[in-house]
PDB file of C-alpha atoms in Angstrom:
ATOM      1  CA  UNK F   5     126.833 121.876  90.763  1.00  0.00           C
ATOM      2  CA  UNK F   6     123.314 122.591  92.171  1.00  0.00           C
ATOM      3  CA  UNK F   7     121.437 119.574  93.516  1.00  0.00           C
ATOM      4  CA  UNK F   8     117.656 118.969  93.875  1.00  0.00           C
ATOM      5  CA  UNK F   9     115.535 116.615  95.609  1.00  0.00           C
ATOM      6  CA  UNK F  10     111.731 116.333  95.525  1.00  0.00           C
ATOM      7  CA  UNK F  11     110.201 115.098  98.838  1.00  0.00           C
ATOM      8  CA  UNK F  12     106.695 113.898  98.883  1.00  0.00           C
ATOM      9  CA  UNK F  13     104.751 112.123 101.870  1.00  0.00           C
ATOM     10  CA  UNK F  14     101.658 110.381 102.812  1.00  0.00           C
ATOM     11  CA  UNK F  15     100.329 113.382 104.523  1.00  0.00           C
ATOM     12  CA  UNK F  16      97.452 111.481 106.182  1.00  0.00           C
ATOM     13  CA  UNK F  17     100.227 109.922 108.528  1.00  0.00           C
ATOM     14  CA  UNK F  18     101.462 112.146 111.374  1.00  0.00           C
ATOM     15  CA  UNK F  19     104.606 110.013 111.162  1.00  0.00           C
ATOM     16  CA  UNK F  20     105.141 110.761 107.599  1.00  0.00           C
ATOM     17  CA  UNK F  21     104.841 114.381 108.118  1.00  0.00           C
ATOM     18  CA  UNK F  22     107.502 114.312 111.052  1.00  0.00           C
ATOM     19  CA  UNK F  23     109.774 112.155 108.749  1.00  0.00           C
ATOM     20  CA  UNK F  24     109.426 114.524 105.783  1.00  0.00           C
ATOM     21  CA  UNK F  25     110.218 117.412 107.957  1.00  0.00           C
ATOM     22  CA  UNK F  26     113.467 115.737 109.162  1.00  0.00           C
ATOM     23  CA  UNK F  27     114.315 114.766 105.633  1.00  0.00           C
ATOM     24  CA  UNK F  28     113.763 118.223 104.409  1.00  0.00           C
ATOM     25  CA  UNK F  29     115.823 119.929 107.061  1.00  0.00           C
ATOM     26  CA  UNK F  30     118.694 117.809 106.772  1.00  0.00           C
ATOM     27  CA  UNK F  31     118.831 118.037 102.859  1.00  0.00           C
ATOM     28  CA  UNK F  32     118.618 122.034 103.192  1.00  0.00           C
ATOM     29  CA  UNK F  33     121.451 121.906 105.759  1.00  0.00           C
ATOM     30  CA  UNK F  34     123.564 119.856 103.375  1.00  0.00           C
ATOM     31  CA  UNK F  35     122.816 122.838 100.663  1.00  0.00           C
ATOM     32  CA  UNK F  36     120.733 120.666  98.665  1.00  0.00           C
ATOM     33  CA  UNK F  37     117.688 122.292  96.874  1.00  0.00           C
ATOM     34  CA  UNK F  38     114.279 120.968  98.000  1.00  0.00           C
ATOM     35  CA  UNK F  39     111.125 120.762  96.459  1.00  0.00           C
ATOM     36  CA  UNK F  40     107.653 119.639  97.651  1.00  0.00           C
ATOM     37  CA  UNK F  41     104.303 119.213  96.054  1.00  0.00           C
ATOM     38  CA  UNK F  42     101.748 122.055  96.378  1.00  0.00           C
ATOM     39  CA  UNK F  43      99.069 119.696  97.564  1.00  0.00           C
ATOM     40  CA  UNK F  44     101.220 118.717 100.589  1.00  0.00           C
ATOM     41  CA  UNK F  45     103.173 121.825 101.245  1.00  0.00           C
ATOM     42  CA  UNK F  46     100.478 123.098 103.809  1.00  0.00           C
ATOM     43  CA  UNK F  47     100.766 120.002 105.999  1.00  0.00           C
ATOM     44  CA  UNK F  48     104.534 119.846 105.836  1.00  0.00           C
ATOM     45  CA  UNK F  49     104.923 123.532 106.624  1.00  0.00           C
ATOM     46  CA  UNK F  50     108.682 123.511 105.642  1.00  0.00           C
ATOM     47  CA  UNK F  51     110.280 126.840 105.290  1.00  0.00           C
ATOM     48  CA  UNK F  52     113.214 126.797 102.744  1.00  0.00           C
ATOM     49  CA  UNK F  53     111.463 124.310 100.217  1.00  0.00           C
ATOM     50  CA  UNK F  54     110.187 125.311  96.850  1.00  0.00           C
ATOM     51  CA  UNK F  55     106.460 124.565  96.407  1.00  0.00           C
ATOM     52  CA  UNK F  56     105.744 122.893  92.923  1.00  0.00           C
ATOM     53  CA  UNK F  57     102.809 121.711  91.157  1.00  0.00           C
ATOM     54  CA  UNK F  58     102.293 118.029  91.149  1.00  0.00           C
ATOM     55  CA  UNK F  59     103.098 117.203  87.589  1.00  0.00           C
ATOM     56  CA  UNK F  60     105.810 115.410  85.823  1.00  0.00           C
ATOM     57  CA  UNK F  61     107.692 118.803  85.274  1.00  0.00           C
ATOM     58  CA  UNK F  62     108.075 118.938  89.076  1.00  0.00           C
ATOM     59  CA  UNK F  63     110.719 116.110  89.073  1.00  0.00           C
ATOM     60  CA  UNK F  64     112.386 117.142  85.833  1.00  0.00           C
ATOM     61  CA  UNK F  65     115.551 118.571  87.253  1.00  0.00           C
ATOM     62  CA  UNK F  66     115.472 116.401  90.634  1.00  0.00           C
ATOM     63  CA  UNK F  67     118.164 113.807  91.032  1.00  0.00           C
ATOM     64  CA  UNK F  68     116.146 111.721  93.178  1.00  0.00           C
ATOM     65  CA  UNK F  69     112.500 111.835  94.532  1.00  0.00           C
ATOM     66  CA  UNK F  70     112.167 110.635  98.239  1.00  0.00           C
ATOM     67  CA  UNK F  71     108.816 109.098  98.991  1.00  0.00           C
ATOM     68  CA  UNK F  72     107.723 108.459 102.606  1.00  0.00           C
ATOM     69  CA  UNK F  73     104.777 106.330 103.011  1.00  0.00           C
ATOM     70  CA  UNK F  74     103.672 102.732 101.812  1.00  0.00           C
ATOM     71  CA  UNK F  75     103.777 101.140  98.338  1.00  0.00           C
ATOM     72  CA  UNK F  76     100.647 103.030  97.241  1.00  0.00           C
ATOM     73  CA  UNK F  77     102.457 106.208  97.772  1.00  0.00           C
ATOM     74  CA  UNK F  78     105.401 104.998  95.810  1.00  0.00           C
ATOM     75  CA  UNK F  79     103.145 103.896  92.942  1.00  0.00           C
ATOM     76  CA  UNK F  80     101.448 107.399  93.156  1.00  0.00           C
ATOM     77  CA  UNK F  81     104.790 108.989  92.982  1.00  0.00           C
ATOM     78  CA  UNK F  82     105.931 106.731  89.948  1.00  0.00           C
ATOM     79  CA  UNK F  83     103.320 108.372  87.851  1.00  0.00           C
ATOM     80  CA  UNK F  84     105.236 111.762  88.327  1.00  0.00           C
ATOM     81  CA  UNK F  85     108.638 110.187  87.913  1.00  0.00           C
ATOM     82  CA  UNK F  86     108.520 107.768  84.989  1.00  0.00           C
ATOM     83  CA  UNK F  87     108.161 110.202  82.278  1.00  0.00           C
ATOM     84  CA  UNK F  88     111.456 112.141  83.235  1.00  0.00           C
ATOM     85  CA  UNK F  89     113.268 108.989  84.469  1.00  0.00           C
ATOM     86  CA  UNK F  90     113.879 110.504  88.000  1.00  0.00           C
ATOM     87  CA  UNK F  91     114.662 107.677  90.488  1.00  0.00           C
ATOM     88  CA  UNK F  92     112.301 106.875  93.303  1.00  0.00           C
ATOM     89  CA  UNK F  93     113.704 106.250  96.974  1.00  0.00           C
ATOM     90  CA  UNK F  94     110.968 104.892  99.021  1.00  0.00           C
ATOM     91  CA  UNK F  95     110.968 105.018 102.861  1.00  0.00           C
ATOM     92  CA  UNK F  96     108.396 102.494 104.303  1.00  0.00           C
ATOM     93  CA  UNK F  97     105.947 103.748 106.745  1.00  0.00           C
ATOM     94  CA  UNK F  98     103.381 101.125 105.813  1.00  0.00           C
ATOM     95  CA  UNK F  99     103.037  97.312 106.404  1.00  0.00           C
ATOM     96  CA  UNK F 100     105.022  95.386 103.865  1.00  0.00           C
ATOM     97  CA  UNK F 101     106.493  97.911 101.566  1.00  0.00           C
ATOM     98  CA  UNK F 102     108.196  95.781  99.010  1.00  0.00           C
ATOM     99  CA  UNK F 103     108.949  98.758  96.827  1.00  0.00           C
ATOM    100  CA  UNK F 104     110.599 100.971  99.499  1.00  0.00           C
ATOM    101  CA  UNK F 105     114.298 101.152  99.947  1.00  0.00           C
ATOM    102  CA  UNK F 106     114.741 102.050 103.510  1.00  0.00           C
ATOM    103  CA  UNK F 107     112.744 101.650 106.909  1.00  0.00           C
ATOM    104  CA  UNK F 108     111.796 104.797 108.948  1.00  0.00           C
ATOM    105  CA  UNK F 109     114.375 103.692 111.414  1.00  0.00           C
ATOM    106  CA  UNK F 110     116.921 103.992 108.890  1.00  0.00           C
ATOM    107  CA  UNK F 111     115.830 107.488 107.853  1.00  0.00           C
ATOM    108  CA  UNK F 112     118.789 109.450 108.871  1.00  0.00           C
ATOM    109  CA  UNK F 113     121.449 107.113 107.465  1.00  0.00           C
ATOM    110  CA  UNK F 114     119.174 106.972 104.202  1.00  0.00           C
ATOM    111  CA  UNK F 115     119.216 110.813 103.643  1.00  0.00           C
ATOM    112  CA  UNK F 116     123.016 110.884 104.476  1.00  0.00           C
ATOM    113  CA  UNK F 117     123.501 108.185 101.760  1.00  0.00           C
ATOM    114  CA  UNK F 118     121.617 110.562  99.342  1.00  0.00           C
ATOM    115  CA  UNK F 119     123.728 113.667 100.343  1.00  0.00           C
ATOM    116  CA  UNK F 120     126.952 111.814  99.808  1.00  0.00           C
ATOM    117  CA  UNK F 121     125.589 110.418  96.600  1.00  0.00           C
ATOM    118  CA  UNK F 122     126.202 106.668  97.988  1.00  0.00           C
ATOM    119  CA  UNK F 123     123.208 105.126  95.782  1.00  0.00           C
ATOM    120  CA  UNK F 124     122.982 103.176  92.571  1.00  0.00           C
ATOM    121  CA  UNK F 125     119.836 103.024  90.235  1.00  0.00           C
ATOM    122  CA  UNK F 126     118.101 100.079  89.013  1.00  0.00           C
ATOM    123  CA  UNK F 127     115.340  99.921  86.342  1.00  0.00           C
ATOM    124  CA  UNK F 128     111.872  98.196  87.009  1.00  0.00           C
ATOM    125  CA  UNK F 129     110.016  96.634  84.202  1.00  0.00           C
ATOM    126  CA  UNK F 130     106.522  98.260  83.500  1.00  0.00           C
ATOM    127  CA  UNK F 131     103.585  97.052  81.163  1.00  0.00           C
ATOM    128  CA  UNK F 132     101.784  99.244  78.900  1.00  0.00           C
ATOM    129  CA  UNK F 133      97.980  98.637  78.392  1.00  0.00           C
ATOM    130  CA  UNK F 134      95.428  99.196  75.628  1.00  0.00           C
ATOM    131  CA  UNK F 135      91.935  98.464  75.891  1.00  0.00           C
ATOM    132  CA  UNK F 136      89.543  98.278  72.804  1.00  0.00           C
ATOM    133  CA  UNK F 137      85.832  98.078  72.010  1.00  0.00           C
ATOM    134  CA  UNK F 138      85.091  97.103  68.404  1.00  0.00           C
ATOM    135  CA  UNK F 139      88.703  98.256  67.471  1.00  0.00           C
ATOM    136  CA  UNK F 140      88.199 101.785  69.105  1.00  0.00           C
ATOM    137  CA  UNK F 141      90.772 102.411  71.978  1.00  0.00           C
ATOM    138  CA  UNK F 142      88.832 103.167  75.128  1.00  0.00           C
ATOM    139  CA  UNK F 143      92.061 103.107  77.618  1.00  0.00           C
ATOM    140  CA  UNK F 144      95.702 103.683  76.951  1.00  0.00           C
ATOM    141  CA  UNK F 145      97.561 103.393  80.253  1.00  0.00           C
ATOM    142  CA  UNK F 146     100.540 101.531  81.951  1.00  0.00           C
ATOM    143  CA  UNK F 147     101.328  99.820  85.266  1.00  0.00           C
ATOM    144  CA  UNK F 148     104.487  99.118  87.505  1.00  0.00           C
ATOM    145  CA  UNK F 149     102.708  96.434  89.444  1.00  0.00           C
ATOM    146  CA  UNK F 150      99.979  94.982  87.536  1.00  0.00           C
ATOM    147  CA  UNK F 151      96.735  95.501  85.624  1.00  0.00           C
ATOM    148  CA  UNK F 152      93.466  93.563  86.366  1.00  0.00           C
ATOM    149  CA  UNK F 153      90.284  92.828  84.356  1.00  0.00           C
ATOM    150  CA  UNK F 154      87.800  92.373  87.172  1.00  0.00           C
ATOM    151  CA  UNK F 155      84.032  91.816  87.334  1.00  0.00           C
ATOM    152  CA  UNK F 156      81.581  94.405  88.437  1.00  0.00           C
ATOM    153  CA  UNK F 157      78.425  92.799  89.719  1.00  0.00           C
ATOM    154  CA  UNK F 158      78.544  89.385  88.156  1.00  0.00           C
ATOM    155  CA  UNK F 159      81.251  86.613  87.327  1.00  0.00           C
ATOM    156  CA  UNK F 160      83.315  87.658  84.166  1.00  0.00           C
ATOM    157  CA  UNK F 161      83.419  85.514  81.068  1.00  0.00           C
ATOM    158  CA  UNK F 162      86.721  85.783  79.328  1.00  0.00           C
ATOM    159  CA  UNK F 163      89.045  84.327  76.849  1.00  0.00           C
ATOM    160  CA  UNK F 164      92.848  84.409  77.652  1.00  0.00           C
ATOM    161  CA  UNK F 165      95.244  85.087  74.723  1.00  0.00           C
ATOM    162  CA  UNK F 166      99.103  84.924  74.389  1.00  0.00           C
ATOM    163  CA  UNK F 167     100.973  86.057  71.296  1.00  0.00           C
ATOM    164  CA  UNK F 168      97.822  86.002  69.138  1.00  0.00           C
ATOM    165  CA  UNK F 169      96.813  82.521  70.207  1.00  0.00           C
ATOM    166  CA  UNK F 170      93.647  81.672  72.502  1.00  0.00           C
ATOM    167  CA  UNK F 171      94.830  80.020  75.535  1.00  0.00           C
ATOM    168  CA  UNK F 172      91.558  79.252  77.669  1.00  0.00           C
ATOM    169  CA  UNK F 173      88.178  80.384  78.626  1.00  0.00           C
ATOM    170  CA  UNK F 174      87.345  81.236  82.194  1.00  0.00           C
ATOM    171  CA  UNK F 175      84.465  82.139  84.231  1.00  0.00           C
ATOM    172  CA  UNK F 176      86.263  84.193  86.895  1.00  0.00           C
ATOM    173  CA  UNK F 177      86.560  87.166  89.279  1.00  0.00           C
ATOM    174  CA  UNK F 178      89.007  88.565  87.193  1.00  0.00           C
ATOM    175  CA  UNK F 179      92.500  88.236  85.463  1.00  0.00           C
ATOM    176  CA  UNK F 180      95.775  89.837  86.569  1.00  0.00           C
ATOM    177  CA  UNK F 181      98.702  90.777  84.215  1.00  0.00           C
ATOM    178  CA  UNK F 182     101.707  91.678  86.257  1.00  0.00           C
ATOM    179  CA  UNK F 183     105.511  92.611  86.211  1.00  0.00           C
ATOM    180  CA  UNK F 184     108.046  90.783  88.376  1.00  0.00           C
ATOM    181  CA  UNK F 185     107.850  93.800  90.744  1.00  0.00           C
ATOM    182  CA  UNK F 186     104.082  93.275  90.999  1.00  0.00           C
ATOM    183  CA  UNK F 187     104.457  89.478  91.769  1.00  0.00           C
ATOM    184  CA  UNK F 188     104.597  90.279  95.458  1.00  0.00           C
ATOM    185  CA  UNK F 189     101.404  92.423  95.110  1.00  0.00           C
ATOM    186  CA  UNK F 190      97.941  91.703  94.101  1.00  0.00           C
ATOM    187  CA  UNK F 191      99.227  88.539  91.864  1.00  0.00           C
ATOM    188  CA  UNK F 192     100.664  86.975  95.258  1.00  0.00           C
ATOM    189  CA  UNK F 193      97.412  87.315  97.115  1.00  0.00           C
ATOM    190  CA  UNK F 194      95.637  85.544  94.069  1.00  0.00           C
ATOM    191  CA  UNK F 195      98.206  82.475  94.329  1.00  0.00           C
ATOM    192  CA  UNK F 196     100.758  83.700  91.645  1.00  0.00           C
ATOM    193  CA  UNK F 197     104.471  82.945  91.945  1.00  0.00           C
ATOM    194  CA  UNK F 198     107.183  85.253  93.462  1.00  0.00           C
ATOM    195  CA  UNK F 199     109.443  86.444  90.686  1.00  0.00           C
ATOM    196  CA  UNK F 200     112.820  87.974  91.505  1.00  0.00           C
ATOM    197  CA  UNK F 201     112.740  91.680  90.105  1.00  0.00           C
ATOM    198  CA  UNK F 202     115.651  91.270  87.989  1.00  0.00           C
ATOM    199  CA  UNK F 203     113.815  88.431  85.938  1.00  0.00           C
ATOM    200  CA  UNK F 204     112.262  89.797  82.781  1.00  0.00           C
ATOM    201  CA  UNK F 205     109.067  88.209  82.485  1.00  0.00           C
ATOM    202  CA  UNK F 206     105.157  88.892  82.637  1.00  0.00           C
ATOM    203  CA  UNK F 207     102.753  87.196  84.761  1.00  0.00           C
ATOM    204  CA  UNK F 208      99.000  86.162  83.870  1.00  0.00           C
ATOM    205  CA  UNK F 209      97.232  85.067  86.986  1.00  0.00           C
ATOM    206  CA  UNK F 210      93.313  84.237  86.875  1.00  0.00           C
ATOM    207  CA  UNK F 211      91.273  85.190  90.083  1.00  0.00           C
ATOM    208  CA  UNK F 212      88.894  82.301  91.213  1.00  0.00           C
ATOM    209  CA  UNK F 213      88.606  80.960  87.892  1.00  0.00           C
ATOM    210  CA  UNK F 214      85.851  78.024  87.477  1.00  0.00           C
ATOM    211  CA  UNK F 215      88.095  75.848  84.996  1.00  0.00           C
ATOM    212  CA  UNK F 216      90.056  72.886  85.114  1.00  0.00           C
ATOM    213  CA  UNK F 217      93.104  74.744  83.804  1.00  0.00           C
ATOM    214  CA  UNK F 218      93.694  78.093  85.545  1.00  0.00           C
ATOM    215  CA  UNK F 219      97.121  78.072  86.633  1.00  0.00           C
ATOM    216  CA  UNK F 220      99.432  81.195  87.031  1.00  0.00           C
ATOM    217  CA  UNK F 221     101.646  81.477  83.930  1.00  0.00           C
ATOM    218  CA  UNK F 222     105.114  83.184  83.357  1.00  0.00           C
ATOM    219  CA  UNK F 223     105.825  84.303  79.873  1.00  0.00           C
ATOM    220  CA  UNK F 224     108.414  86.205  77.872  1.00  0.00           C
ATOM    221  CA  UNK F 225     108.642  89.995  78.333  1.00  0.00           C
ATOM    222  CA  UNK F 226     108.423  89.718  74.419  1.00  0.00           C
ATOM    223  CA  UNK F 227     105.078  88.347  74.285  1.00  0.00           C
ATOM    224  CA  UNK F 228     101.658  89.958  74.131  1.00  0.00           C
ATOM    225  CA  UNK F 229      98.945  89.107  76.633  1.00  0.00           C
ATOM    226  CA  UNK F 230      95.153  89.698  75.966  1.00  0.00           C
ATOM    227  CA  UNK F 231      92.148  89.183  77.636  1.00  0.00           C
ATOM    228  CA  UNK F 232      88.760  89.376  75.948  1.00  0.00           C
ATOM    229  CA  UNK F 233      85.318  89.910  77.678  1.00  0.00           C
ATOM    230  CA  UNK F 234      82.933  87.753  75.696  1.00  0.00           C
ATOM    231  CA  UNK F 235      80.205  89.440  73.911  1.00  0.00           C
ATOM    232  CA  UNK F 236      76.602  89.212  75.583  1.00  0.00           C
ATOM    233  CA  UNK F 237      78.278  88.762  79.061  1.00  0.00           C
ATOM    234  CA  UNK F 238      78.602  91.235  81.805  1.00  0.00           C
ATOM    235  CA  UNK F 239      81.236  93.983  81.396  1.00  0.00           C
ATOM    236  CA  UNK F 240      84.008  94.460  83.816  1.00  0.00           C
ATOM    237  CA  UNK F 241      86.629  97.054  85.093  1.00  0.00           C
ATOM    238  CA  UNK F 242      90.199  97.747  84.260  1.00  0.00           C
ATOM    239  CA  UNK F 243      92.316  98.713  87.120  1.00  0.00           C
ATOM    240  CA  UNK F 244      96.002  99.832  86.863  1.00  0.00           C
ATOM    241  CA  UNK F 245      97.987  99.421  90.093  1.00  0.00           C
ATOM    242  CA  UNK F 246      94.894  99.698  92.099  1.00  0.00           C
ATOM    243  CA  UNK F 247      94.949 103.562  91.188  1.00  0.00           C
ATOM    244  CA  UNK F 248      93.606 104.149  87.842  1.00  0.00           C
ATOM    245  CA  UNK F 249      89.993 102.809  86.755  1.00  0.00           C
ATOM    246  CA  UNK F 250      88.328 102.187  83.481  1.00  0.00           C
ATOM    247  CA  UNK F 251      85.067 100.633  82.619  1.00  0.00           C
ATOM    248  CA  UNK F 252      85.045  97.752  80.109  1.00  0.00           C
ATOM    249  CA  UNK F 253      81.928  97.064  78.328  1.00  0.00           C
ATOM    250  CA  UNK F 254      80.849  93.635  77.026  1.00  0.00           C
ATOM    251  CA  UNK F 255      83.059  92.569  74.149  1.00  0.00           C
ATOM    252  CA  UNK F 256      86.203  94.733  75.411  1.00  0.00           C
ATOM    253  CA  UNK F 257      89.609  93.550  74.597  1.00  0.00           C
ATOM    254  CA  UNK F 258      92.541  94.299  76.846  1.00  0.00           C
ATOM    255  CA  UNK F 259      96.227  94.142  75.637  1.00  0.00           C
ATOM    256  CA  UNK F 260      99.322  93.903  77.660  1.00  0.00           C
ATOM    257  CA  UNK F 261     102.893  94.460  76.480  1.00  0.00           C
ATOM    258  CA  UNK F 262     106.258  95.383  78.009  1.00  0.00           C
ATOM    259  CA  UNK F 263     106.360  98.914  78.800  1.00  0.00           C
ATOM    260  CA  UNK F 264     108.426 101.249  76.744  1.00  0.00           C
ATOM    261  CA  UNK F 265     109.497 103.249  79.924  1.00  0.00           C
ATOM    262  CA  UNK F 266     110.837 101.560  82.944  1.00  0.00           C
ATOM    263  CA  UNK F 267     110.476 103.046  86.566  1.00  0.00           C
ATOM    264  CA  UNK F 268     113.701 103.763  88.205  1.00  0.00           C
ATOM    265  CA  UNK F 269     114.397 102.988  91.923  1.00  0.00           C
ATOM    266  CA  UNK F 270     117.370 104.341  93.974  1.00  0.00           C
ATOM    267  CA  UNK F 271     119.277 101.660  96.032  1.00  0.00           C
ATOM    268  CA  UNK F 272     121.303 102.868  98.973  1.00  0.00           C
ATOM    269  CA  UNK F 273     124.974 101.717  99.870  1.00  0.00           C
ATOM    270  CA  UNK F 274     126.012 100.910 103.293  1.00  0.00           C
ATOM    271  CA  UNK F 275     122.632 100.940 105.340  1.00  0.00           C
ATOM    272  CA  UNK F 276     122.212  97.610 107.176  1.00  0.00           C
ATOM    273  CA  UNK F 277     118.483  96.867 106.538  1.00  0.00           C
ATOM    274  CA  UNK F 278     118.460  98.731 103.061  1.00  0.00           C
ATOM    275  CA  UNK F 279     119.963  97.472  99.750  1.00  0.00           C
ATOM    276  CA  UNK F 280     119.354  93.805 100.926  1.00  0.00           C
ATOM    277  CA  UNK F 281     119.173  91.147  98.448  1.00  0.00           C
ATOM    278  CA  UNK F 282     115.383  90.157  97.431  1.00  0.00           C
ATOM    279  CA  UNK F 283     115.904  86.911  99.274  1.00  0.00           C
ATOM    280  CA  UNK F 284     116.629  88.866 102.499  1.00  0.00           C
ATOM    281  CA  UNK F 285     113.816  91.082 101.839  1.00  0.00           C
ATOM    282  CA  UNK F 286     111.442  88.140 101.367  1.00  0.00           C
ATOM    283  CA  UNK F 287     112.517  86.713 104.898  1.00  0.00           C
ATOM    284  CA  UNK F 288     111.921  89.963 106.488  1.00  0.00           C
ATOM    285  CA  UNK F 289     108.675  91.225 105.007  1.00  0.00           C
ATOM    286  CA  UNK F 290     106.999  87.898 105.557  1.00  0.00           C
ATOM    287  CA  UNK F 291     108.836  86.802 108.894  1.00  0.00           C
ATOM    288  CA  UNK F 292     109.815  83.207 107.105  1.00  0.00           C
ATOM    289  CA  UNK F 293     111.366  80.745 109.181  1.00  0.00           C
ATOM    290  CA  UNK F 294     115.008  80.161 108.442  1.00  0.00           C
ATOM    291  CA  UNK F 295     116.287  78.826 111.876  1.00  0.00           C
ATOM    292  CA  UNK F 296     118.699  76.124 111.384  1.00  0.00           C
ATOM    293  CA  UNK F 297     120.178  77.577 108.128  1.00  0.00           C
ATOM    294  CA  UNK F 298     123.957  76.656 108.252  1.00  0.00           C
ATOM    295  CA  UNK F 299     125.005  78.061 104.734  1.00  0.00           C
ATOM    296  CA  UNK F 300     127.608  76.918 102.555  1.00  0.00           C
ATOM    297  CA  UNK F 301     130.465  74.985 104.099  1.00  0.00           C
ATOM    298  CA  UNK F 302     133.610  76.839 103.698  1.00  0.00           C
ATOM    299  CA  UNK F 303     136.992  75.219 103.391  1.00  0.00           C
TER     300      UNK F 303
END
């Protein structure tokens, strides 16, 4: 059976280009068909790889998409991979890289695992977003990490709603609605909780809210969250995964629900620093102090 892998890289980084070339050469040597995006092909300069347009059809027949870069690169790649359900395998060349499965030091072992088919696929919850103005849809999009309703120039005046019931009014810099995957991203920086990826929930986190009740909230994945910008107050901006931007006029309403399509991530077998439990990832990424831990006493 013919196998195909799409390789994409943050070509603004020399390390990413070198790593991508190594990955492509190793895959080709294993007899696997390799595709690269047209906007990256010139920088990668890999002979033997097929050049394709950067659209969802590029990954339709790929068994996995290998992404070399940081979390931003993986979020960009998710826009291509989500419609076809193609799993993403991230190789971290950034700083924290919570979405990545492998570090660059494990690159050879990671490729060998792909060649041998030693990986599982897990699904990550997404959120679907509708923004309306006077009942008319002005944005229809989605996010893997989070959406934020943010101020432009002056503080936002908003009312938060959960399941059709008003919760609180806030004067704030913005409001974050996040998935468990996004709990370690913007929501974490704004004081939100860390939620394990396998937990099915949504988060609502106000940003710098001037209110007595302005705590982060974790709600059911079956809930509908909404943020209304009050009429006769300054408008704001809707950001999705920090990549897609929509202007929100005064009086706009943003509704957030569980996404109809997940994003799929590849998880490797047998590589020491990859495939780690989420607890171990937290300890490694944030360099958390665990000295003195003895673990369970075994009989």
